[in-house]
PDB file of C-alpha atoms in Angstrom:
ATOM      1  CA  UNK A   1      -8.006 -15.396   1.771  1.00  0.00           C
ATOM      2  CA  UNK A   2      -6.993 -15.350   5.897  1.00  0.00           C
ATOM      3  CA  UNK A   3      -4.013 -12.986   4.671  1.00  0.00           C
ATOM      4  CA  UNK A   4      -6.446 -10.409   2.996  1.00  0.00           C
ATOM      5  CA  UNK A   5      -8.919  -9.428   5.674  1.00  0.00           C
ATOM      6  CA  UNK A   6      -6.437  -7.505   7.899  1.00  0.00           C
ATOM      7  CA  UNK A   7      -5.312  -6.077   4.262  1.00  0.00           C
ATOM      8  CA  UNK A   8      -9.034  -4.764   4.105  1.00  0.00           C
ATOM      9  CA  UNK A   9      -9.430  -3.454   7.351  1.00  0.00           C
ATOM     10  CA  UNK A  10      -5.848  -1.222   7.317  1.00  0.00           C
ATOM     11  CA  UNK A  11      -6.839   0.103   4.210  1.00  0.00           C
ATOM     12  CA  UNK A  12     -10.327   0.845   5.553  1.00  0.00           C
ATOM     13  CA  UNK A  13      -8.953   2.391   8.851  1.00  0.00           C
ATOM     14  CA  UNK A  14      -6.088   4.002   5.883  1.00  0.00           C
ATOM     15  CA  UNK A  15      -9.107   6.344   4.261  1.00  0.00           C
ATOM     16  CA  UNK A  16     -10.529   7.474   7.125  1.00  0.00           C
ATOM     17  CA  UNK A  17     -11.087  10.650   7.354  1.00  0.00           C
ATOM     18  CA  UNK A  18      -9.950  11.300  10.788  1.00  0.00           C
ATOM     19  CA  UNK A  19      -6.517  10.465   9.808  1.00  0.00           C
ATOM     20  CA  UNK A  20      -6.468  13.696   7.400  1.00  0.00           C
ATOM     21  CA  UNK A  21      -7.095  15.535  10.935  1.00  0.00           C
ATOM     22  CA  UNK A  22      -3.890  15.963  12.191  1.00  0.00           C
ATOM     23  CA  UNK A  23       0.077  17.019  11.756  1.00  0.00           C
ATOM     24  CA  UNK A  24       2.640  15.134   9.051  1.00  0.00           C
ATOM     25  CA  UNK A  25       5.089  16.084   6.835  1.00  0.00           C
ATOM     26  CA  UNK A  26       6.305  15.876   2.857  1.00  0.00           C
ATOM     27  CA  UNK A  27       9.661  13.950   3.869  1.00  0.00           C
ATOM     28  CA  UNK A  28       7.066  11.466   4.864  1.00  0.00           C
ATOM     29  CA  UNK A  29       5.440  11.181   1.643  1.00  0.00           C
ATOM     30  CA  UNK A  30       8.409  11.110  -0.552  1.00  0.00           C
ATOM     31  CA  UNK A  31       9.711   7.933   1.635  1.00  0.00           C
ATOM     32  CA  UNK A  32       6.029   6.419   1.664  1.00  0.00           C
ATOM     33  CA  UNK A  33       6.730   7.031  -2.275  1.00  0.00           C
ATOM     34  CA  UNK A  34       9.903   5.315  -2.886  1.00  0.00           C
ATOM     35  CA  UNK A  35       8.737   2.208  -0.621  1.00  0.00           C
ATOM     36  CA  UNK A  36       5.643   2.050  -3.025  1.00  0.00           C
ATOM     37  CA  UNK A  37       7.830   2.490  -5.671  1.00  0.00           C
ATOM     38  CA  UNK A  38       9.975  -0.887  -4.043  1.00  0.00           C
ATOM     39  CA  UNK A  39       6.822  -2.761  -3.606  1.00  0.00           C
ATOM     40  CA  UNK A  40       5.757  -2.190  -6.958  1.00  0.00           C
ATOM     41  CA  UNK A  41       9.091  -3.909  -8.510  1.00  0.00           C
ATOM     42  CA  UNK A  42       8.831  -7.003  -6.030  1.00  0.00           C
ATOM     43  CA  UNK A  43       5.127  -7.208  -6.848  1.00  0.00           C
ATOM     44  CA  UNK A  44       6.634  -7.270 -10.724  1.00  0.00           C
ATOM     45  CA  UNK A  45       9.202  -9.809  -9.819  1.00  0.00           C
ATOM     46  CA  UNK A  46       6.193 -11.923  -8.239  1.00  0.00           C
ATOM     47  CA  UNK A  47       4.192 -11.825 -11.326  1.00  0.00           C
ATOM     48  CA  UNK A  48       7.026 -12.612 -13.482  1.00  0.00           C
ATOM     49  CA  UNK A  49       8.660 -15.632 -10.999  1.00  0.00           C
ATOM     50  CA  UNK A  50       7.361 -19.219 -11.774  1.00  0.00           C
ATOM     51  CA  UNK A  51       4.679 -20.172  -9.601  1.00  0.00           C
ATOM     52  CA  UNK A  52       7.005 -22.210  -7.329  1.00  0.00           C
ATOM     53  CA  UNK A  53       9.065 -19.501  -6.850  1.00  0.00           C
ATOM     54  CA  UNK A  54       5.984 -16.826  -6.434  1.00  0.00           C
ATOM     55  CA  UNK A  55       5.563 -17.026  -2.799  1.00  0.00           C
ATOM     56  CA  UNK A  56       8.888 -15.487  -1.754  1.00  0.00           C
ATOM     57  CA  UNK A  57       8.301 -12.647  -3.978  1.00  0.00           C
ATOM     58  CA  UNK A  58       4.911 -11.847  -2.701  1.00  0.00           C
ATOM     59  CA  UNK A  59       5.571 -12.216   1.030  1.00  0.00           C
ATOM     60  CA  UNK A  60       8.166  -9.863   0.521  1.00  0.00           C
ATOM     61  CA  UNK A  61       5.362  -7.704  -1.168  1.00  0.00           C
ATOM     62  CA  UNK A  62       3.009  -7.853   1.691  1.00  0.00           C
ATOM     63  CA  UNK A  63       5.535  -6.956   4.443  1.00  0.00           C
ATOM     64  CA  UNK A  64       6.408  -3.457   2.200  1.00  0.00           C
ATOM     65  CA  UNK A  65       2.459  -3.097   1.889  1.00  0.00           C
ATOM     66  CA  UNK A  66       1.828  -3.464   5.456  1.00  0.00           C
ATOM     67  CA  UNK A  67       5.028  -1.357   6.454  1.00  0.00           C
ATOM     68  CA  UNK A  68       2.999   0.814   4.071  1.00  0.00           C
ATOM     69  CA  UNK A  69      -0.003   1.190   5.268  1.00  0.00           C
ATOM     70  CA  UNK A  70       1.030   1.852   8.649  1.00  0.00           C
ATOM     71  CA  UNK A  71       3.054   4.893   7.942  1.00  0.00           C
ATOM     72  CA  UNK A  72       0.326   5.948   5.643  1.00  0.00           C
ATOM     73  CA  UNK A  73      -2.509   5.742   8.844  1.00  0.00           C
ATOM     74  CA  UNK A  74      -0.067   7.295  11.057  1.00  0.00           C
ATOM     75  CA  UNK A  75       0.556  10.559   8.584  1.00  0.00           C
ATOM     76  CA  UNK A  76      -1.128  13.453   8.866  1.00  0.00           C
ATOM     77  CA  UNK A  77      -0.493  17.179   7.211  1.00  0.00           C
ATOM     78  CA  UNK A  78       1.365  19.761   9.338  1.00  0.00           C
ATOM     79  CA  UNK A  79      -0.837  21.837  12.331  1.00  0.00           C
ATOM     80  CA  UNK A  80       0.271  24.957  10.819  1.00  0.00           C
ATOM     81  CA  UNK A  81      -1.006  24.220   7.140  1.00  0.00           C
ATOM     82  CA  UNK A  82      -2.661  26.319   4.967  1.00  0.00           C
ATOM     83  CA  UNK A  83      -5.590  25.155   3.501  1.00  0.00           C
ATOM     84  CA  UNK A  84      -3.969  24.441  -0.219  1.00  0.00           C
ATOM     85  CA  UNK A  85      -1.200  22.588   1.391  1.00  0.00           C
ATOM     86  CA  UNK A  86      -3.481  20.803   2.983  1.00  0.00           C
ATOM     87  CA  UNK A  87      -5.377  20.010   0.307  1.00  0.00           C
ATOM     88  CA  UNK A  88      -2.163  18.925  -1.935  1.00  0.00           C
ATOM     89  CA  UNK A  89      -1.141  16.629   1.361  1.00  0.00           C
ATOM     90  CA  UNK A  90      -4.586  14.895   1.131  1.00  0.00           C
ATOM     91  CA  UNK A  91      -4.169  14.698  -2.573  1.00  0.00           C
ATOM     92  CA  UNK A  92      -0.375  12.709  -2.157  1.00  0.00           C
ATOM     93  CA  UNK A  93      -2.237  10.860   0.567  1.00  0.00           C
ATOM     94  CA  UNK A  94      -4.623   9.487  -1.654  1.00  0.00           C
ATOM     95  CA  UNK A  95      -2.495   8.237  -4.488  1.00  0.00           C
ATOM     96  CA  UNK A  96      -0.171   6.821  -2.481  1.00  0.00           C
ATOM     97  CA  UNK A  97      -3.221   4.723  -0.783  1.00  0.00           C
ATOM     98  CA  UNK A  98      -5.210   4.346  -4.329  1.00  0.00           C
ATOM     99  CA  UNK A  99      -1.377   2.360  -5.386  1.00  0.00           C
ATOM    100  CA  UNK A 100      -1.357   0.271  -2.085  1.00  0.00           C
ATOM    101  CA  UNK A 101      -5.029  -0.796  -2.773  1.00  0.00           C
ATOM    102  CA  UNK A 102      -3.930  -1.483  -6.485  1.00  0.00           C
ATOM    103  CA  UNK A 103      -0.986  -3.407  -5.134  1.00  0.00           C
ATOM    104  CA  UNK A 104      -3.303  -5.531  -3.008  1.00  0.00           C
ATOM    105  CA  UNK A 105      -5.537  -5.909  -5.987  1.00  0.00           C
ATOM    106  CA  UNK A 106      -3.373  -7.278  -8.028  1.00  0.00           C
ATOM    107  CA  UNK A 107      -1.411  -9.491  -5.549  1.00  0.00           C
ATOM    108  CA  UNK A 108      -5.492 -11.175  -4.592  1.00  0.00           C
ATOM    109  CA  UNK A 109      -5.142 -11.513  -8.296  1.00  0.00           C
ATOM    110  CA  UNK A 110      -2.015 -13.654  -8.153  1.00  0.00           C
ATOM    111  CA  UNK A 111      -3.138 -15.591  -5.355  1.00  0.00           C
ATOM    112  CA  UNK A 112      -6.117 -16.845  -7.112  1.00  0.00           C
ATOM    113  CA  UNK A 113      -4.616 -17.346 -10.100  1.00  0.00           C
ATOM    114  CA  UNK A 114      -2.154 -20.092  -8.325  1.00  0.00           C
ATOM    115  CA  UNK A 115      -4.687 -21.218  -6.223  1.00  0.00           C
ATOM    116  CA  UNK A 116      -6.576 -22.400  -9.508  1.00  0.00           C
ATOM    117  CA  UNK A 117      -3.233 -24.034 -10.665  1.00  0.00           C
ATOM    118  CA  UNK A 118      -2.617 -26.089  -7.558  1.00  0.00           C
ATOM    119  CA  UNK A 119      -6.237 -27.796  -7.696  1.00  0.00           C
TER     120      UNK A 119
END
């Protein structure tokens, strides 16, 4: 439970709207995409490990997510956007931070689920 309250308040601070203010770029997006795309197959791996084995698998998981979600607060669309590029940044942006959220979902889920085993 201690690990997912900074989880909460990143992605918080992640769907701020003053991070959509500023300058980023796609090259960011595409590598924020194939780490997501990383942290999805470890987050498999955890789910399919034994439970005694689980633990490496997810810390793994939450160093990608919080790797993650700092690149992801740190983006920001080019200064010299237009407004549809813009607007096809934000909706990248988005996914990529609905699938971190969904990550972190599903990880709480895993958590719990050996928590309940071990008592």
């Amino acid at each position: 439970m201690k690990l997912l309250i900074p989880f909460y308040l990143v992605g918080s601070m992640m769907l701020s709207p003053i991070a959509w203010a500023e300058g980023g770029s796609d090259r960011t997006l595409e590598r924020l995409q194939q780490l997501r795309d990383k942290a999805e197959a470890v987050l498999v791996q955890a789910e399919k490990a034994p439970v005694c084995e689980r633990q490496v698998h997810m810390k793994e998981h939450m160093g990608m997510l919080e790797e993650m979600m700092s690149q992801l607060h740190k983006d920001h669309p080019g200064p010299n956007v237009s407004t549809e590029e813009h607007l096809a940044w934000m909706e990248k942006h988005d996914k990529l931070v609905d699938d971190v959220l969904e990550q972190m979902i599903r990880e709480h889920k895993l958590m719990t689920a050996d928590r309940e085993c071990h008592q």
